[in-house]
CSV table of C-alpha atoms in Angstrom, one decimal:
chain,number,residue,atom,x,y,z
A,1,ASP,CA,25.2,-45.1,70.1
A,2,THR,CA,28.7,-43.4,70.2
A,3,GLU,CA,28.5,-40.9,72.3
A,4,VAL,CA,30.3,-40.2,75.7
A,5,THR,CA,27.6,-37.9,78.5
A,6,GLN,CA,28.9,-36.6,81.1
A,7,THR,CA,26.3,-34.8,83.9
A,8,PRO,CA,26.4,-32.2,85.1
A,9,LYS,CA,27.8,-29.7,82.3
A,10,HIS,CA,29.0,-26.9,85.3
A,11,LEU,CA,29.4,-27.7,88.9
A,12,VAL,CA,29.5,-25.1,91.1
A,13,MET,CA,30.9,-26.2,94.7
A,14,GLY,CA,32.4,-24.7,97.7
A,15,MET,CA,35.6,-26.5,100.1
A,16,THR,CA,33.0,-28.6,102.4
A,17,ASN,CA,30.6,-29.4,99.6
A,18,LYS,CA,30.4,-33.5,98.6
A,19,LYS,CA,29.2,-33.7,95.1
A,20,SER,CA,29.4,-36.3,91.6
A,21,LEU,CA,30.5,-35.7,87.9
A,22,LYS,CA,28.9,-38.7,86.1
A,23,CYS,CA,30.3,-40.5,82.5
A,24,GLU,CA,27.8,-42.7,80.9
A,25,GLN,CA,28.9,-45.0,77.1
A,26,HIS,CA,26.8,-47.5,75.4
A,27,MET,CA,29.3,-48.3,72.9
A,28,GLY,CA,30.6,-51.3,74.8
A,29,HIS,CA,33.6,-50.1,76.0
A,30,ARG,CA,35.9,-51.6,78.4
A,31,ALA,CA,38.1,-49.0,79.4
A,32,MET,CA,37.0,-46.1,81.0
A,33,TYR,CA,39.0,-42.9,81.9
A,34,TRP,CA,38.6,-39.8,83.8
A,35,TYR,CA,41.0,-36.6,82.7
A,36,LYS,CA,41.5,-33.6,84.3
A,37,GLN,CA,42.3,-29.8,82.1
A,38,LYS,CA,43.2,-26.6,83.5
A,39,ALA,CA,42.7,-23.3,81.3
A,40,LYS,CA,45.4,-23.7,77.8
A,41,LYS,CA,46.8,-27.0,79.1
A,42,PRO,CA,47.1,-30.8,78.0
A,43,PRO,CA,44.1,-33.3,79.1
A,44,GLU,CA,45.5,-34.5,82.5
A,45,LEU,CA,45.0,-38.1,82.7
A,46,MET,CA,43.5,-38.9,86.6
A,47,PHE,CA,42.2,-42.5,86.5
A,48,VAL,CA,41.7,-45.2,84.3
A,49,TYR,CA,39.3,-48.4,84.3
A,50,SER,CA,39.5,-51.4,82.7
A,51,TYR,CA,37.1,-53.9,82.9
A,52,GLU,CA,35.5,-51.9,85.2
A,53,LYS,CA,38.3,-52.1,87.6
A,54,LEU,CA,41.0,-49.0,88.8
A,55,SER,CA,44.2,-49.7,86.1
A,56,ILE,CA,45.8,-46.5,86.9
A,57,ASN,CA,46.0,-44.0,89.8
A,58,GLU,CA,47.9,-40.9,88.9
A,59,SER,CA,48.7,-39.9,91.8
A,60,VAL,CA,45.6,-37.8,92.1
A,61,PRO,CA,45.1,-36.5,95.9
A,62,SER,CA,42.4,-38.1,97.2
A,63,ARG,CA,39.5,-36.3,97.4
A,64,PHE,CA,39.0,-37.0,94.1
A,65,SER,CA,37.4,-40.6,94.4
A,66,PRO,CA,36.6,-42.9,91.2
A,67,GLU,CA,34.2,-45.6,90.8
A,68,CYS,CA,32.7,-47.8,87.8
A,69,PRO,CA,29.8,-49.6,89.0
A,70,ASN,CA,29.8,-51.1,86.2
A,71,SER,CA,31.0,-51.2,82.3
A,72,SER,CA,28.9,-48.5,81.6
A,73,LEU,CA,29.2,-45.8,84.2
A,74,LEU,CA,32.1,-43.9,85.4
A,75,ASN,CA,31.8,-41.4,88.2
A,76,LEU,CA,33.6,-39.4,89.8
A,77,HIS,CA,33.6,-38.2,93.9
A,78,LEU,CA,34.6,-34.8,94.8
A,79,HIS,CA,34.8,-34.4,98.1
A,80,ALA,CA,37.1,-30.9,100.3
A,81,LEU,CA,38.1,-29.6,97.3
A,82,GLN,CA,40.5,-27.1,96.7
A,83,PRO,CA,39.6,-23.8,94.5
A,84,GLU,CA,42.8,-24.6,92.7
A,85,ASP,CA,40.2,-27.8,91.4
A,86,SER,CA,38.6,-25.8,89.1
A,87,ALA,CA,39.1,-27.1,85.6
A,88,LEU,CA,36.8,-29.4,83.0
A,89,TYR,CA,36.8,-33.1,83.9
A,90,LEU,CA,36.9,-34.8,80.7
A,91,CYS,CA,35.5,-38.3,80.7
A,92,ALA,CA,36.5,-41.2,77.4
A,93,SER,CA,36.0,-44.6,77.0
A,94,SER,CA,37.7,-47.2,74.5
A,95,LEU,CA,37.2,-49.9,73.4
A,96,ARG,CA,39.6,-51.7,75.9
A,97,THR,CA,43.6,-51.2,77.0
A,98,GLY,CA,45.8,-53.5,77.0
A,99,THR,CA,48.4,-54.9,74.6
A,100,GLY,CA,48.9,-53.8,70.7
A,101,ARG,CA,46.7,-51.3,69.3
A,102,THR,CA,45.5,-48.0,71.8
A,103,GLY,CA,42.3,-47.5,69.9
A,104,GLU,CA,40.3,-44.4,69.8
A,105,LEU,CA,39.7,-42.8,72.9
A,106,PHE,CA,35.7,-41.4,72.6
A,107,PHE,CA,35.6,-38.3,74.6
A,108,GLY,CA,32.6,-36.9,76.2
A,109,GLU,CA,32.2,-32.5,75.9
A,110,GLY,CA,33.2,-32.3,79.7
A,111,SER,CA,31.8,-31.0,82.9
A,112,ARG,CA,33.3,-27.5,84.4
A,113,LEU,CA,33.8,-27.3,87.6
A,114,THR,CA,34.0,-24.4,90.1
A,115,VAL,CA,35.1,-24.8,93.5
A,116,LEU,CA,34.9,-21.5,95.4
B,1,LEU,CA,57.2,-43.3,77.6
B,2,ALA,CA,57.6,-41.7,74.2
B,3,LYS,CA,57.9,-38.4,74.3
B,4,THR,CA,56.8,-36.2,71.8
B,5,THR,CA,57.5,-32.3,70.7
B,6,GLN,CA,55.0,-30.6,68.7
B,7,PRO,CA,54.9,-26.6,67.2
B,8,ILE,CA,53.4,-24.5,69.9
B,9,SER,CA,51.1,-22.8,67.2
B,10,MET,CA,50.5,-22.4,63.3
B,11,ASP,CA,49.1,-20.1,61.0
B,12,SER,CA,47.8,-20.6,57.6
B,13,TYR,CA,44.9,-19.1,55.2
B,14,GLU,CA,41.7,-21.2,54.3
B,15,GLY,CA,41.6,-23.3,51.2
B,16,GLN,CA,45.5,-24.3,52.2
B,17,GLU,CA,47.2,-27.5,53.1
B,18,VAL,CA,48.1,-28.0,56.5
B,19,ASN,CA,50.8,-30.0,57.8
B,20,ILE,CA,51.6,-30.2,61.3
B,21,THR,CA,54.7,-32.7,62.7
B,22,CYS,CA,55.0,-34.8,65.6
B,23,SER,CA,59.1,-35.7,66.3
B,24,HIS,CA,59.3,-38.8,68.8
B,25,ASN,CA,62.6,-40.4,69.0
B,26,ASN,CA,62.2,-42.6,71.6
B,27,ILE,CA,59.3,-44.6,70.2
B,28,ALA,CA,59.2,-48.1,70.5
B,29,THR,CA,58.3,-51.0,68.3
B,30,ASN,CA,54.8,-51.5,69.8
B,31,ASP,CA,53.2,-47.7,69.5
B,32,TYR,CA,50.9,-46.5,67.2
B,33,ILE,CA,50.5,-42.9,66.9
B,34,THR,CA,47.3,-41.0,67.3
B,35,TRP,CA,46.1,-37.5,67.1
B,36,TYR,CA,43.7,-35.5,68.7
B,37,GLN,CA,41.4,-32.4,67.9
B,38,GLN,CA,40.3,-30.1,70.4
B,39,PHE,CA,38.0,-27.6,70.3
B,40,PRO,CA,37.7,-24.5,73.2
B,41,SER,CA,35.6,-26.4,76.1
B,42,GLN,CA,35.3,-29.1,74.1
B,43,GLY,CA,36.7,-32.8,74.8
B,44,PRO,CA,39.1,-34.2,71.7
B,45,ARG,CA,37.8,-35.9,69.0
B,46,PHE,CA,40.1,-38.2,67.4
B,47,ILE,CA,41.1,-37.5,63.5
B,48,ILE,CA,43.6,-40.6,62.7
B,49,GLN,CA,46.1,-43.6,63.9
B,50,GLY,CA,49.1,-45.5,62.3
B,51,TYR,CA,51.7,-47.2,62.8
B,52,LYS,CA,53.8,-46.7,59.3
B,53,THR,CA,53.9,-45.3,56.0
B,54,LYS,CA,50.6,-43.5,55.2
B,55,VAL,CA,47.3,-43.5,56.9
B,56,THR,CA,44.3,-41.8,54.9
B,57,ASN,CA,40.9,-41.0,56.4
B,58,GLU,CA,38.1,-38.4,55.4
B,59,VAL,CA,39.5,-35.7,57.3
B,60,ALA,CA,43.0,-35.7,56.9
B,61,SER,CA,46.3,-38.0,56.5
B,62,LEU,CA,49.9,-39.5,58.8
B,63,PHE,CA,52.6,-39.5,56.8
B,64,ILE,CA,55.0,-41.8,59.0
B,65,PRO,CA,58.6,-41.6,57.6
B,66,ALA,CA,60.5,-45.7,57.4
B,67,ASP,CA,62.2,-44.7,61.4
B,68,ARG,CA,58.9,-43.7,62.6
B,69,LYS,CA,61.0,-41.0,64.8
B,70,SER,CA,58.0,-38.3,63.7
B,71,SER,CA,54.8,-37.9,61.8
B,72,THR,CA,52.9,-35.7,60.2
B,73,LEU,CA,49.9,-35.2,59.9
B,74,SER,CA,48.1,-33.5,57.1
B,75,LEU,CA,44.9,-31.7,56.9
B,76,PRO,CA,43.5,-30.6,52.9
B,77,ARG,CA,42.0,-27.6,52.3
B,78,VAL,CA,41.7,-26.4,55.5
B,79,SER,CA,38.8,-23.9,56.6
B,80,LEU,CA,38.2,-21.6,59.7
B,81,SER,CA,36.1,-24.6,61.3
B,82,ASP,CA,39.8,-26.3,61.7
B,83,THR,CA,40.9,-23.9,64.0
B,84,ALA,CA,41.9,-25.8,67.0
B,85,VAL,CA,44.7,-27.5,69.0
B,86,TYR,CA,46.1,-30.7,67.6
B,87,TYR,CA,47.6,-33.5,70.1
B,88,CYS,CA,49.9,-36.4,68.4
B,89,LEU,CA,50.4,-39.0,71.3
B,90,VAL,CA,52.3,-42.1,71.1
B,91,GLY,CA,52.5,-45.5,73.0
B,92,ASP,CA,50.4,-48.6,72.9
B,93,ASN,CA,48.7,-48.4,76.5
B,94,ALA,CA,50.8,-52.1,76.6
B,95,GLY,CA,50.0,-54.0,80.2
B,96,GLY,CA,47.6,-51.2,81.2
B,97,GLY,CA,49.8,-48.6,81.8
B,98,ALA,CA,49.6,-44.7,80.8
B,99,ASP,CA,51.5,-45.1,77.7
B,100,GLY,CA,49.9,-43.7,74.3
B,101,LEU,CA,47.3,-42.0,77.1
B,102,THR,CA,49.7,-39.1,78.1
B,103,PHE,CA,49.0,-35.8,76.0
B,104,GLY,CA,51.8,-33.3,75.2
B,105,LYS,CA,51.2,-29.3,74.0
B,106,GLY,CA,49.4,-29.6,71.2
B,107,THR,CA,49.5,-27.1,68.6
B,108,HIS,CA,47.3,-24.7,68.1
B,109,LEU,CA,46.4,-24.4,64.1
B,110,ILE,CA,44.5,-20.7,63.5
B,111,ILE,CA,43.4,-20.3,60.2
B,112,GLN,CA,42.7,-17.2,58.2
B,113,PRO,CA,40.1,-16.0,55.8
């Protein structure tokens, strides 16, 4: 299994809603990532988890709350979002982070989020 | 972080070889060079990674000169389905930083019949 699975594929939410995005991989990877991508822009790194611990938060607003319940799962909890948060949210995983070779990032297909 | 510079867009025709160059003048000793391909509304897909000289796989070649300040992704005999955005990333993620995880603006490659 060489896939990163993201659910839901599409999500529409109001600014007062609480929702979550889910990401799952069964490749034994120990690093997982959240990226945000706006239309016609490159993916922007949001969070990095290494061995289930948050290692990087790229100054993301607190209305985005990541969670890594175990080595195969990564969630992104959403609360009180703004319309400008509408974007494609991409999850990725890699064998590891740390010194040496970066290693290949495996991306999911993304969750398309629309905030009304 | 090693900053990368790529052409914003390129055009070519089916059956041609396409070379996309990425400049990374401040590449560090431990940095690797990784290329990804992305189609609209899909996640990026790994193409190839290298450290020096030449790397080849079933879909592309990566040429890295001795000074490593640039790299060239070579796509042989492109087809319409190679129309996509191509990103060059440089880093080694040492110490768990964002190095090697940051996408630049990428190159939008358009293949015509």
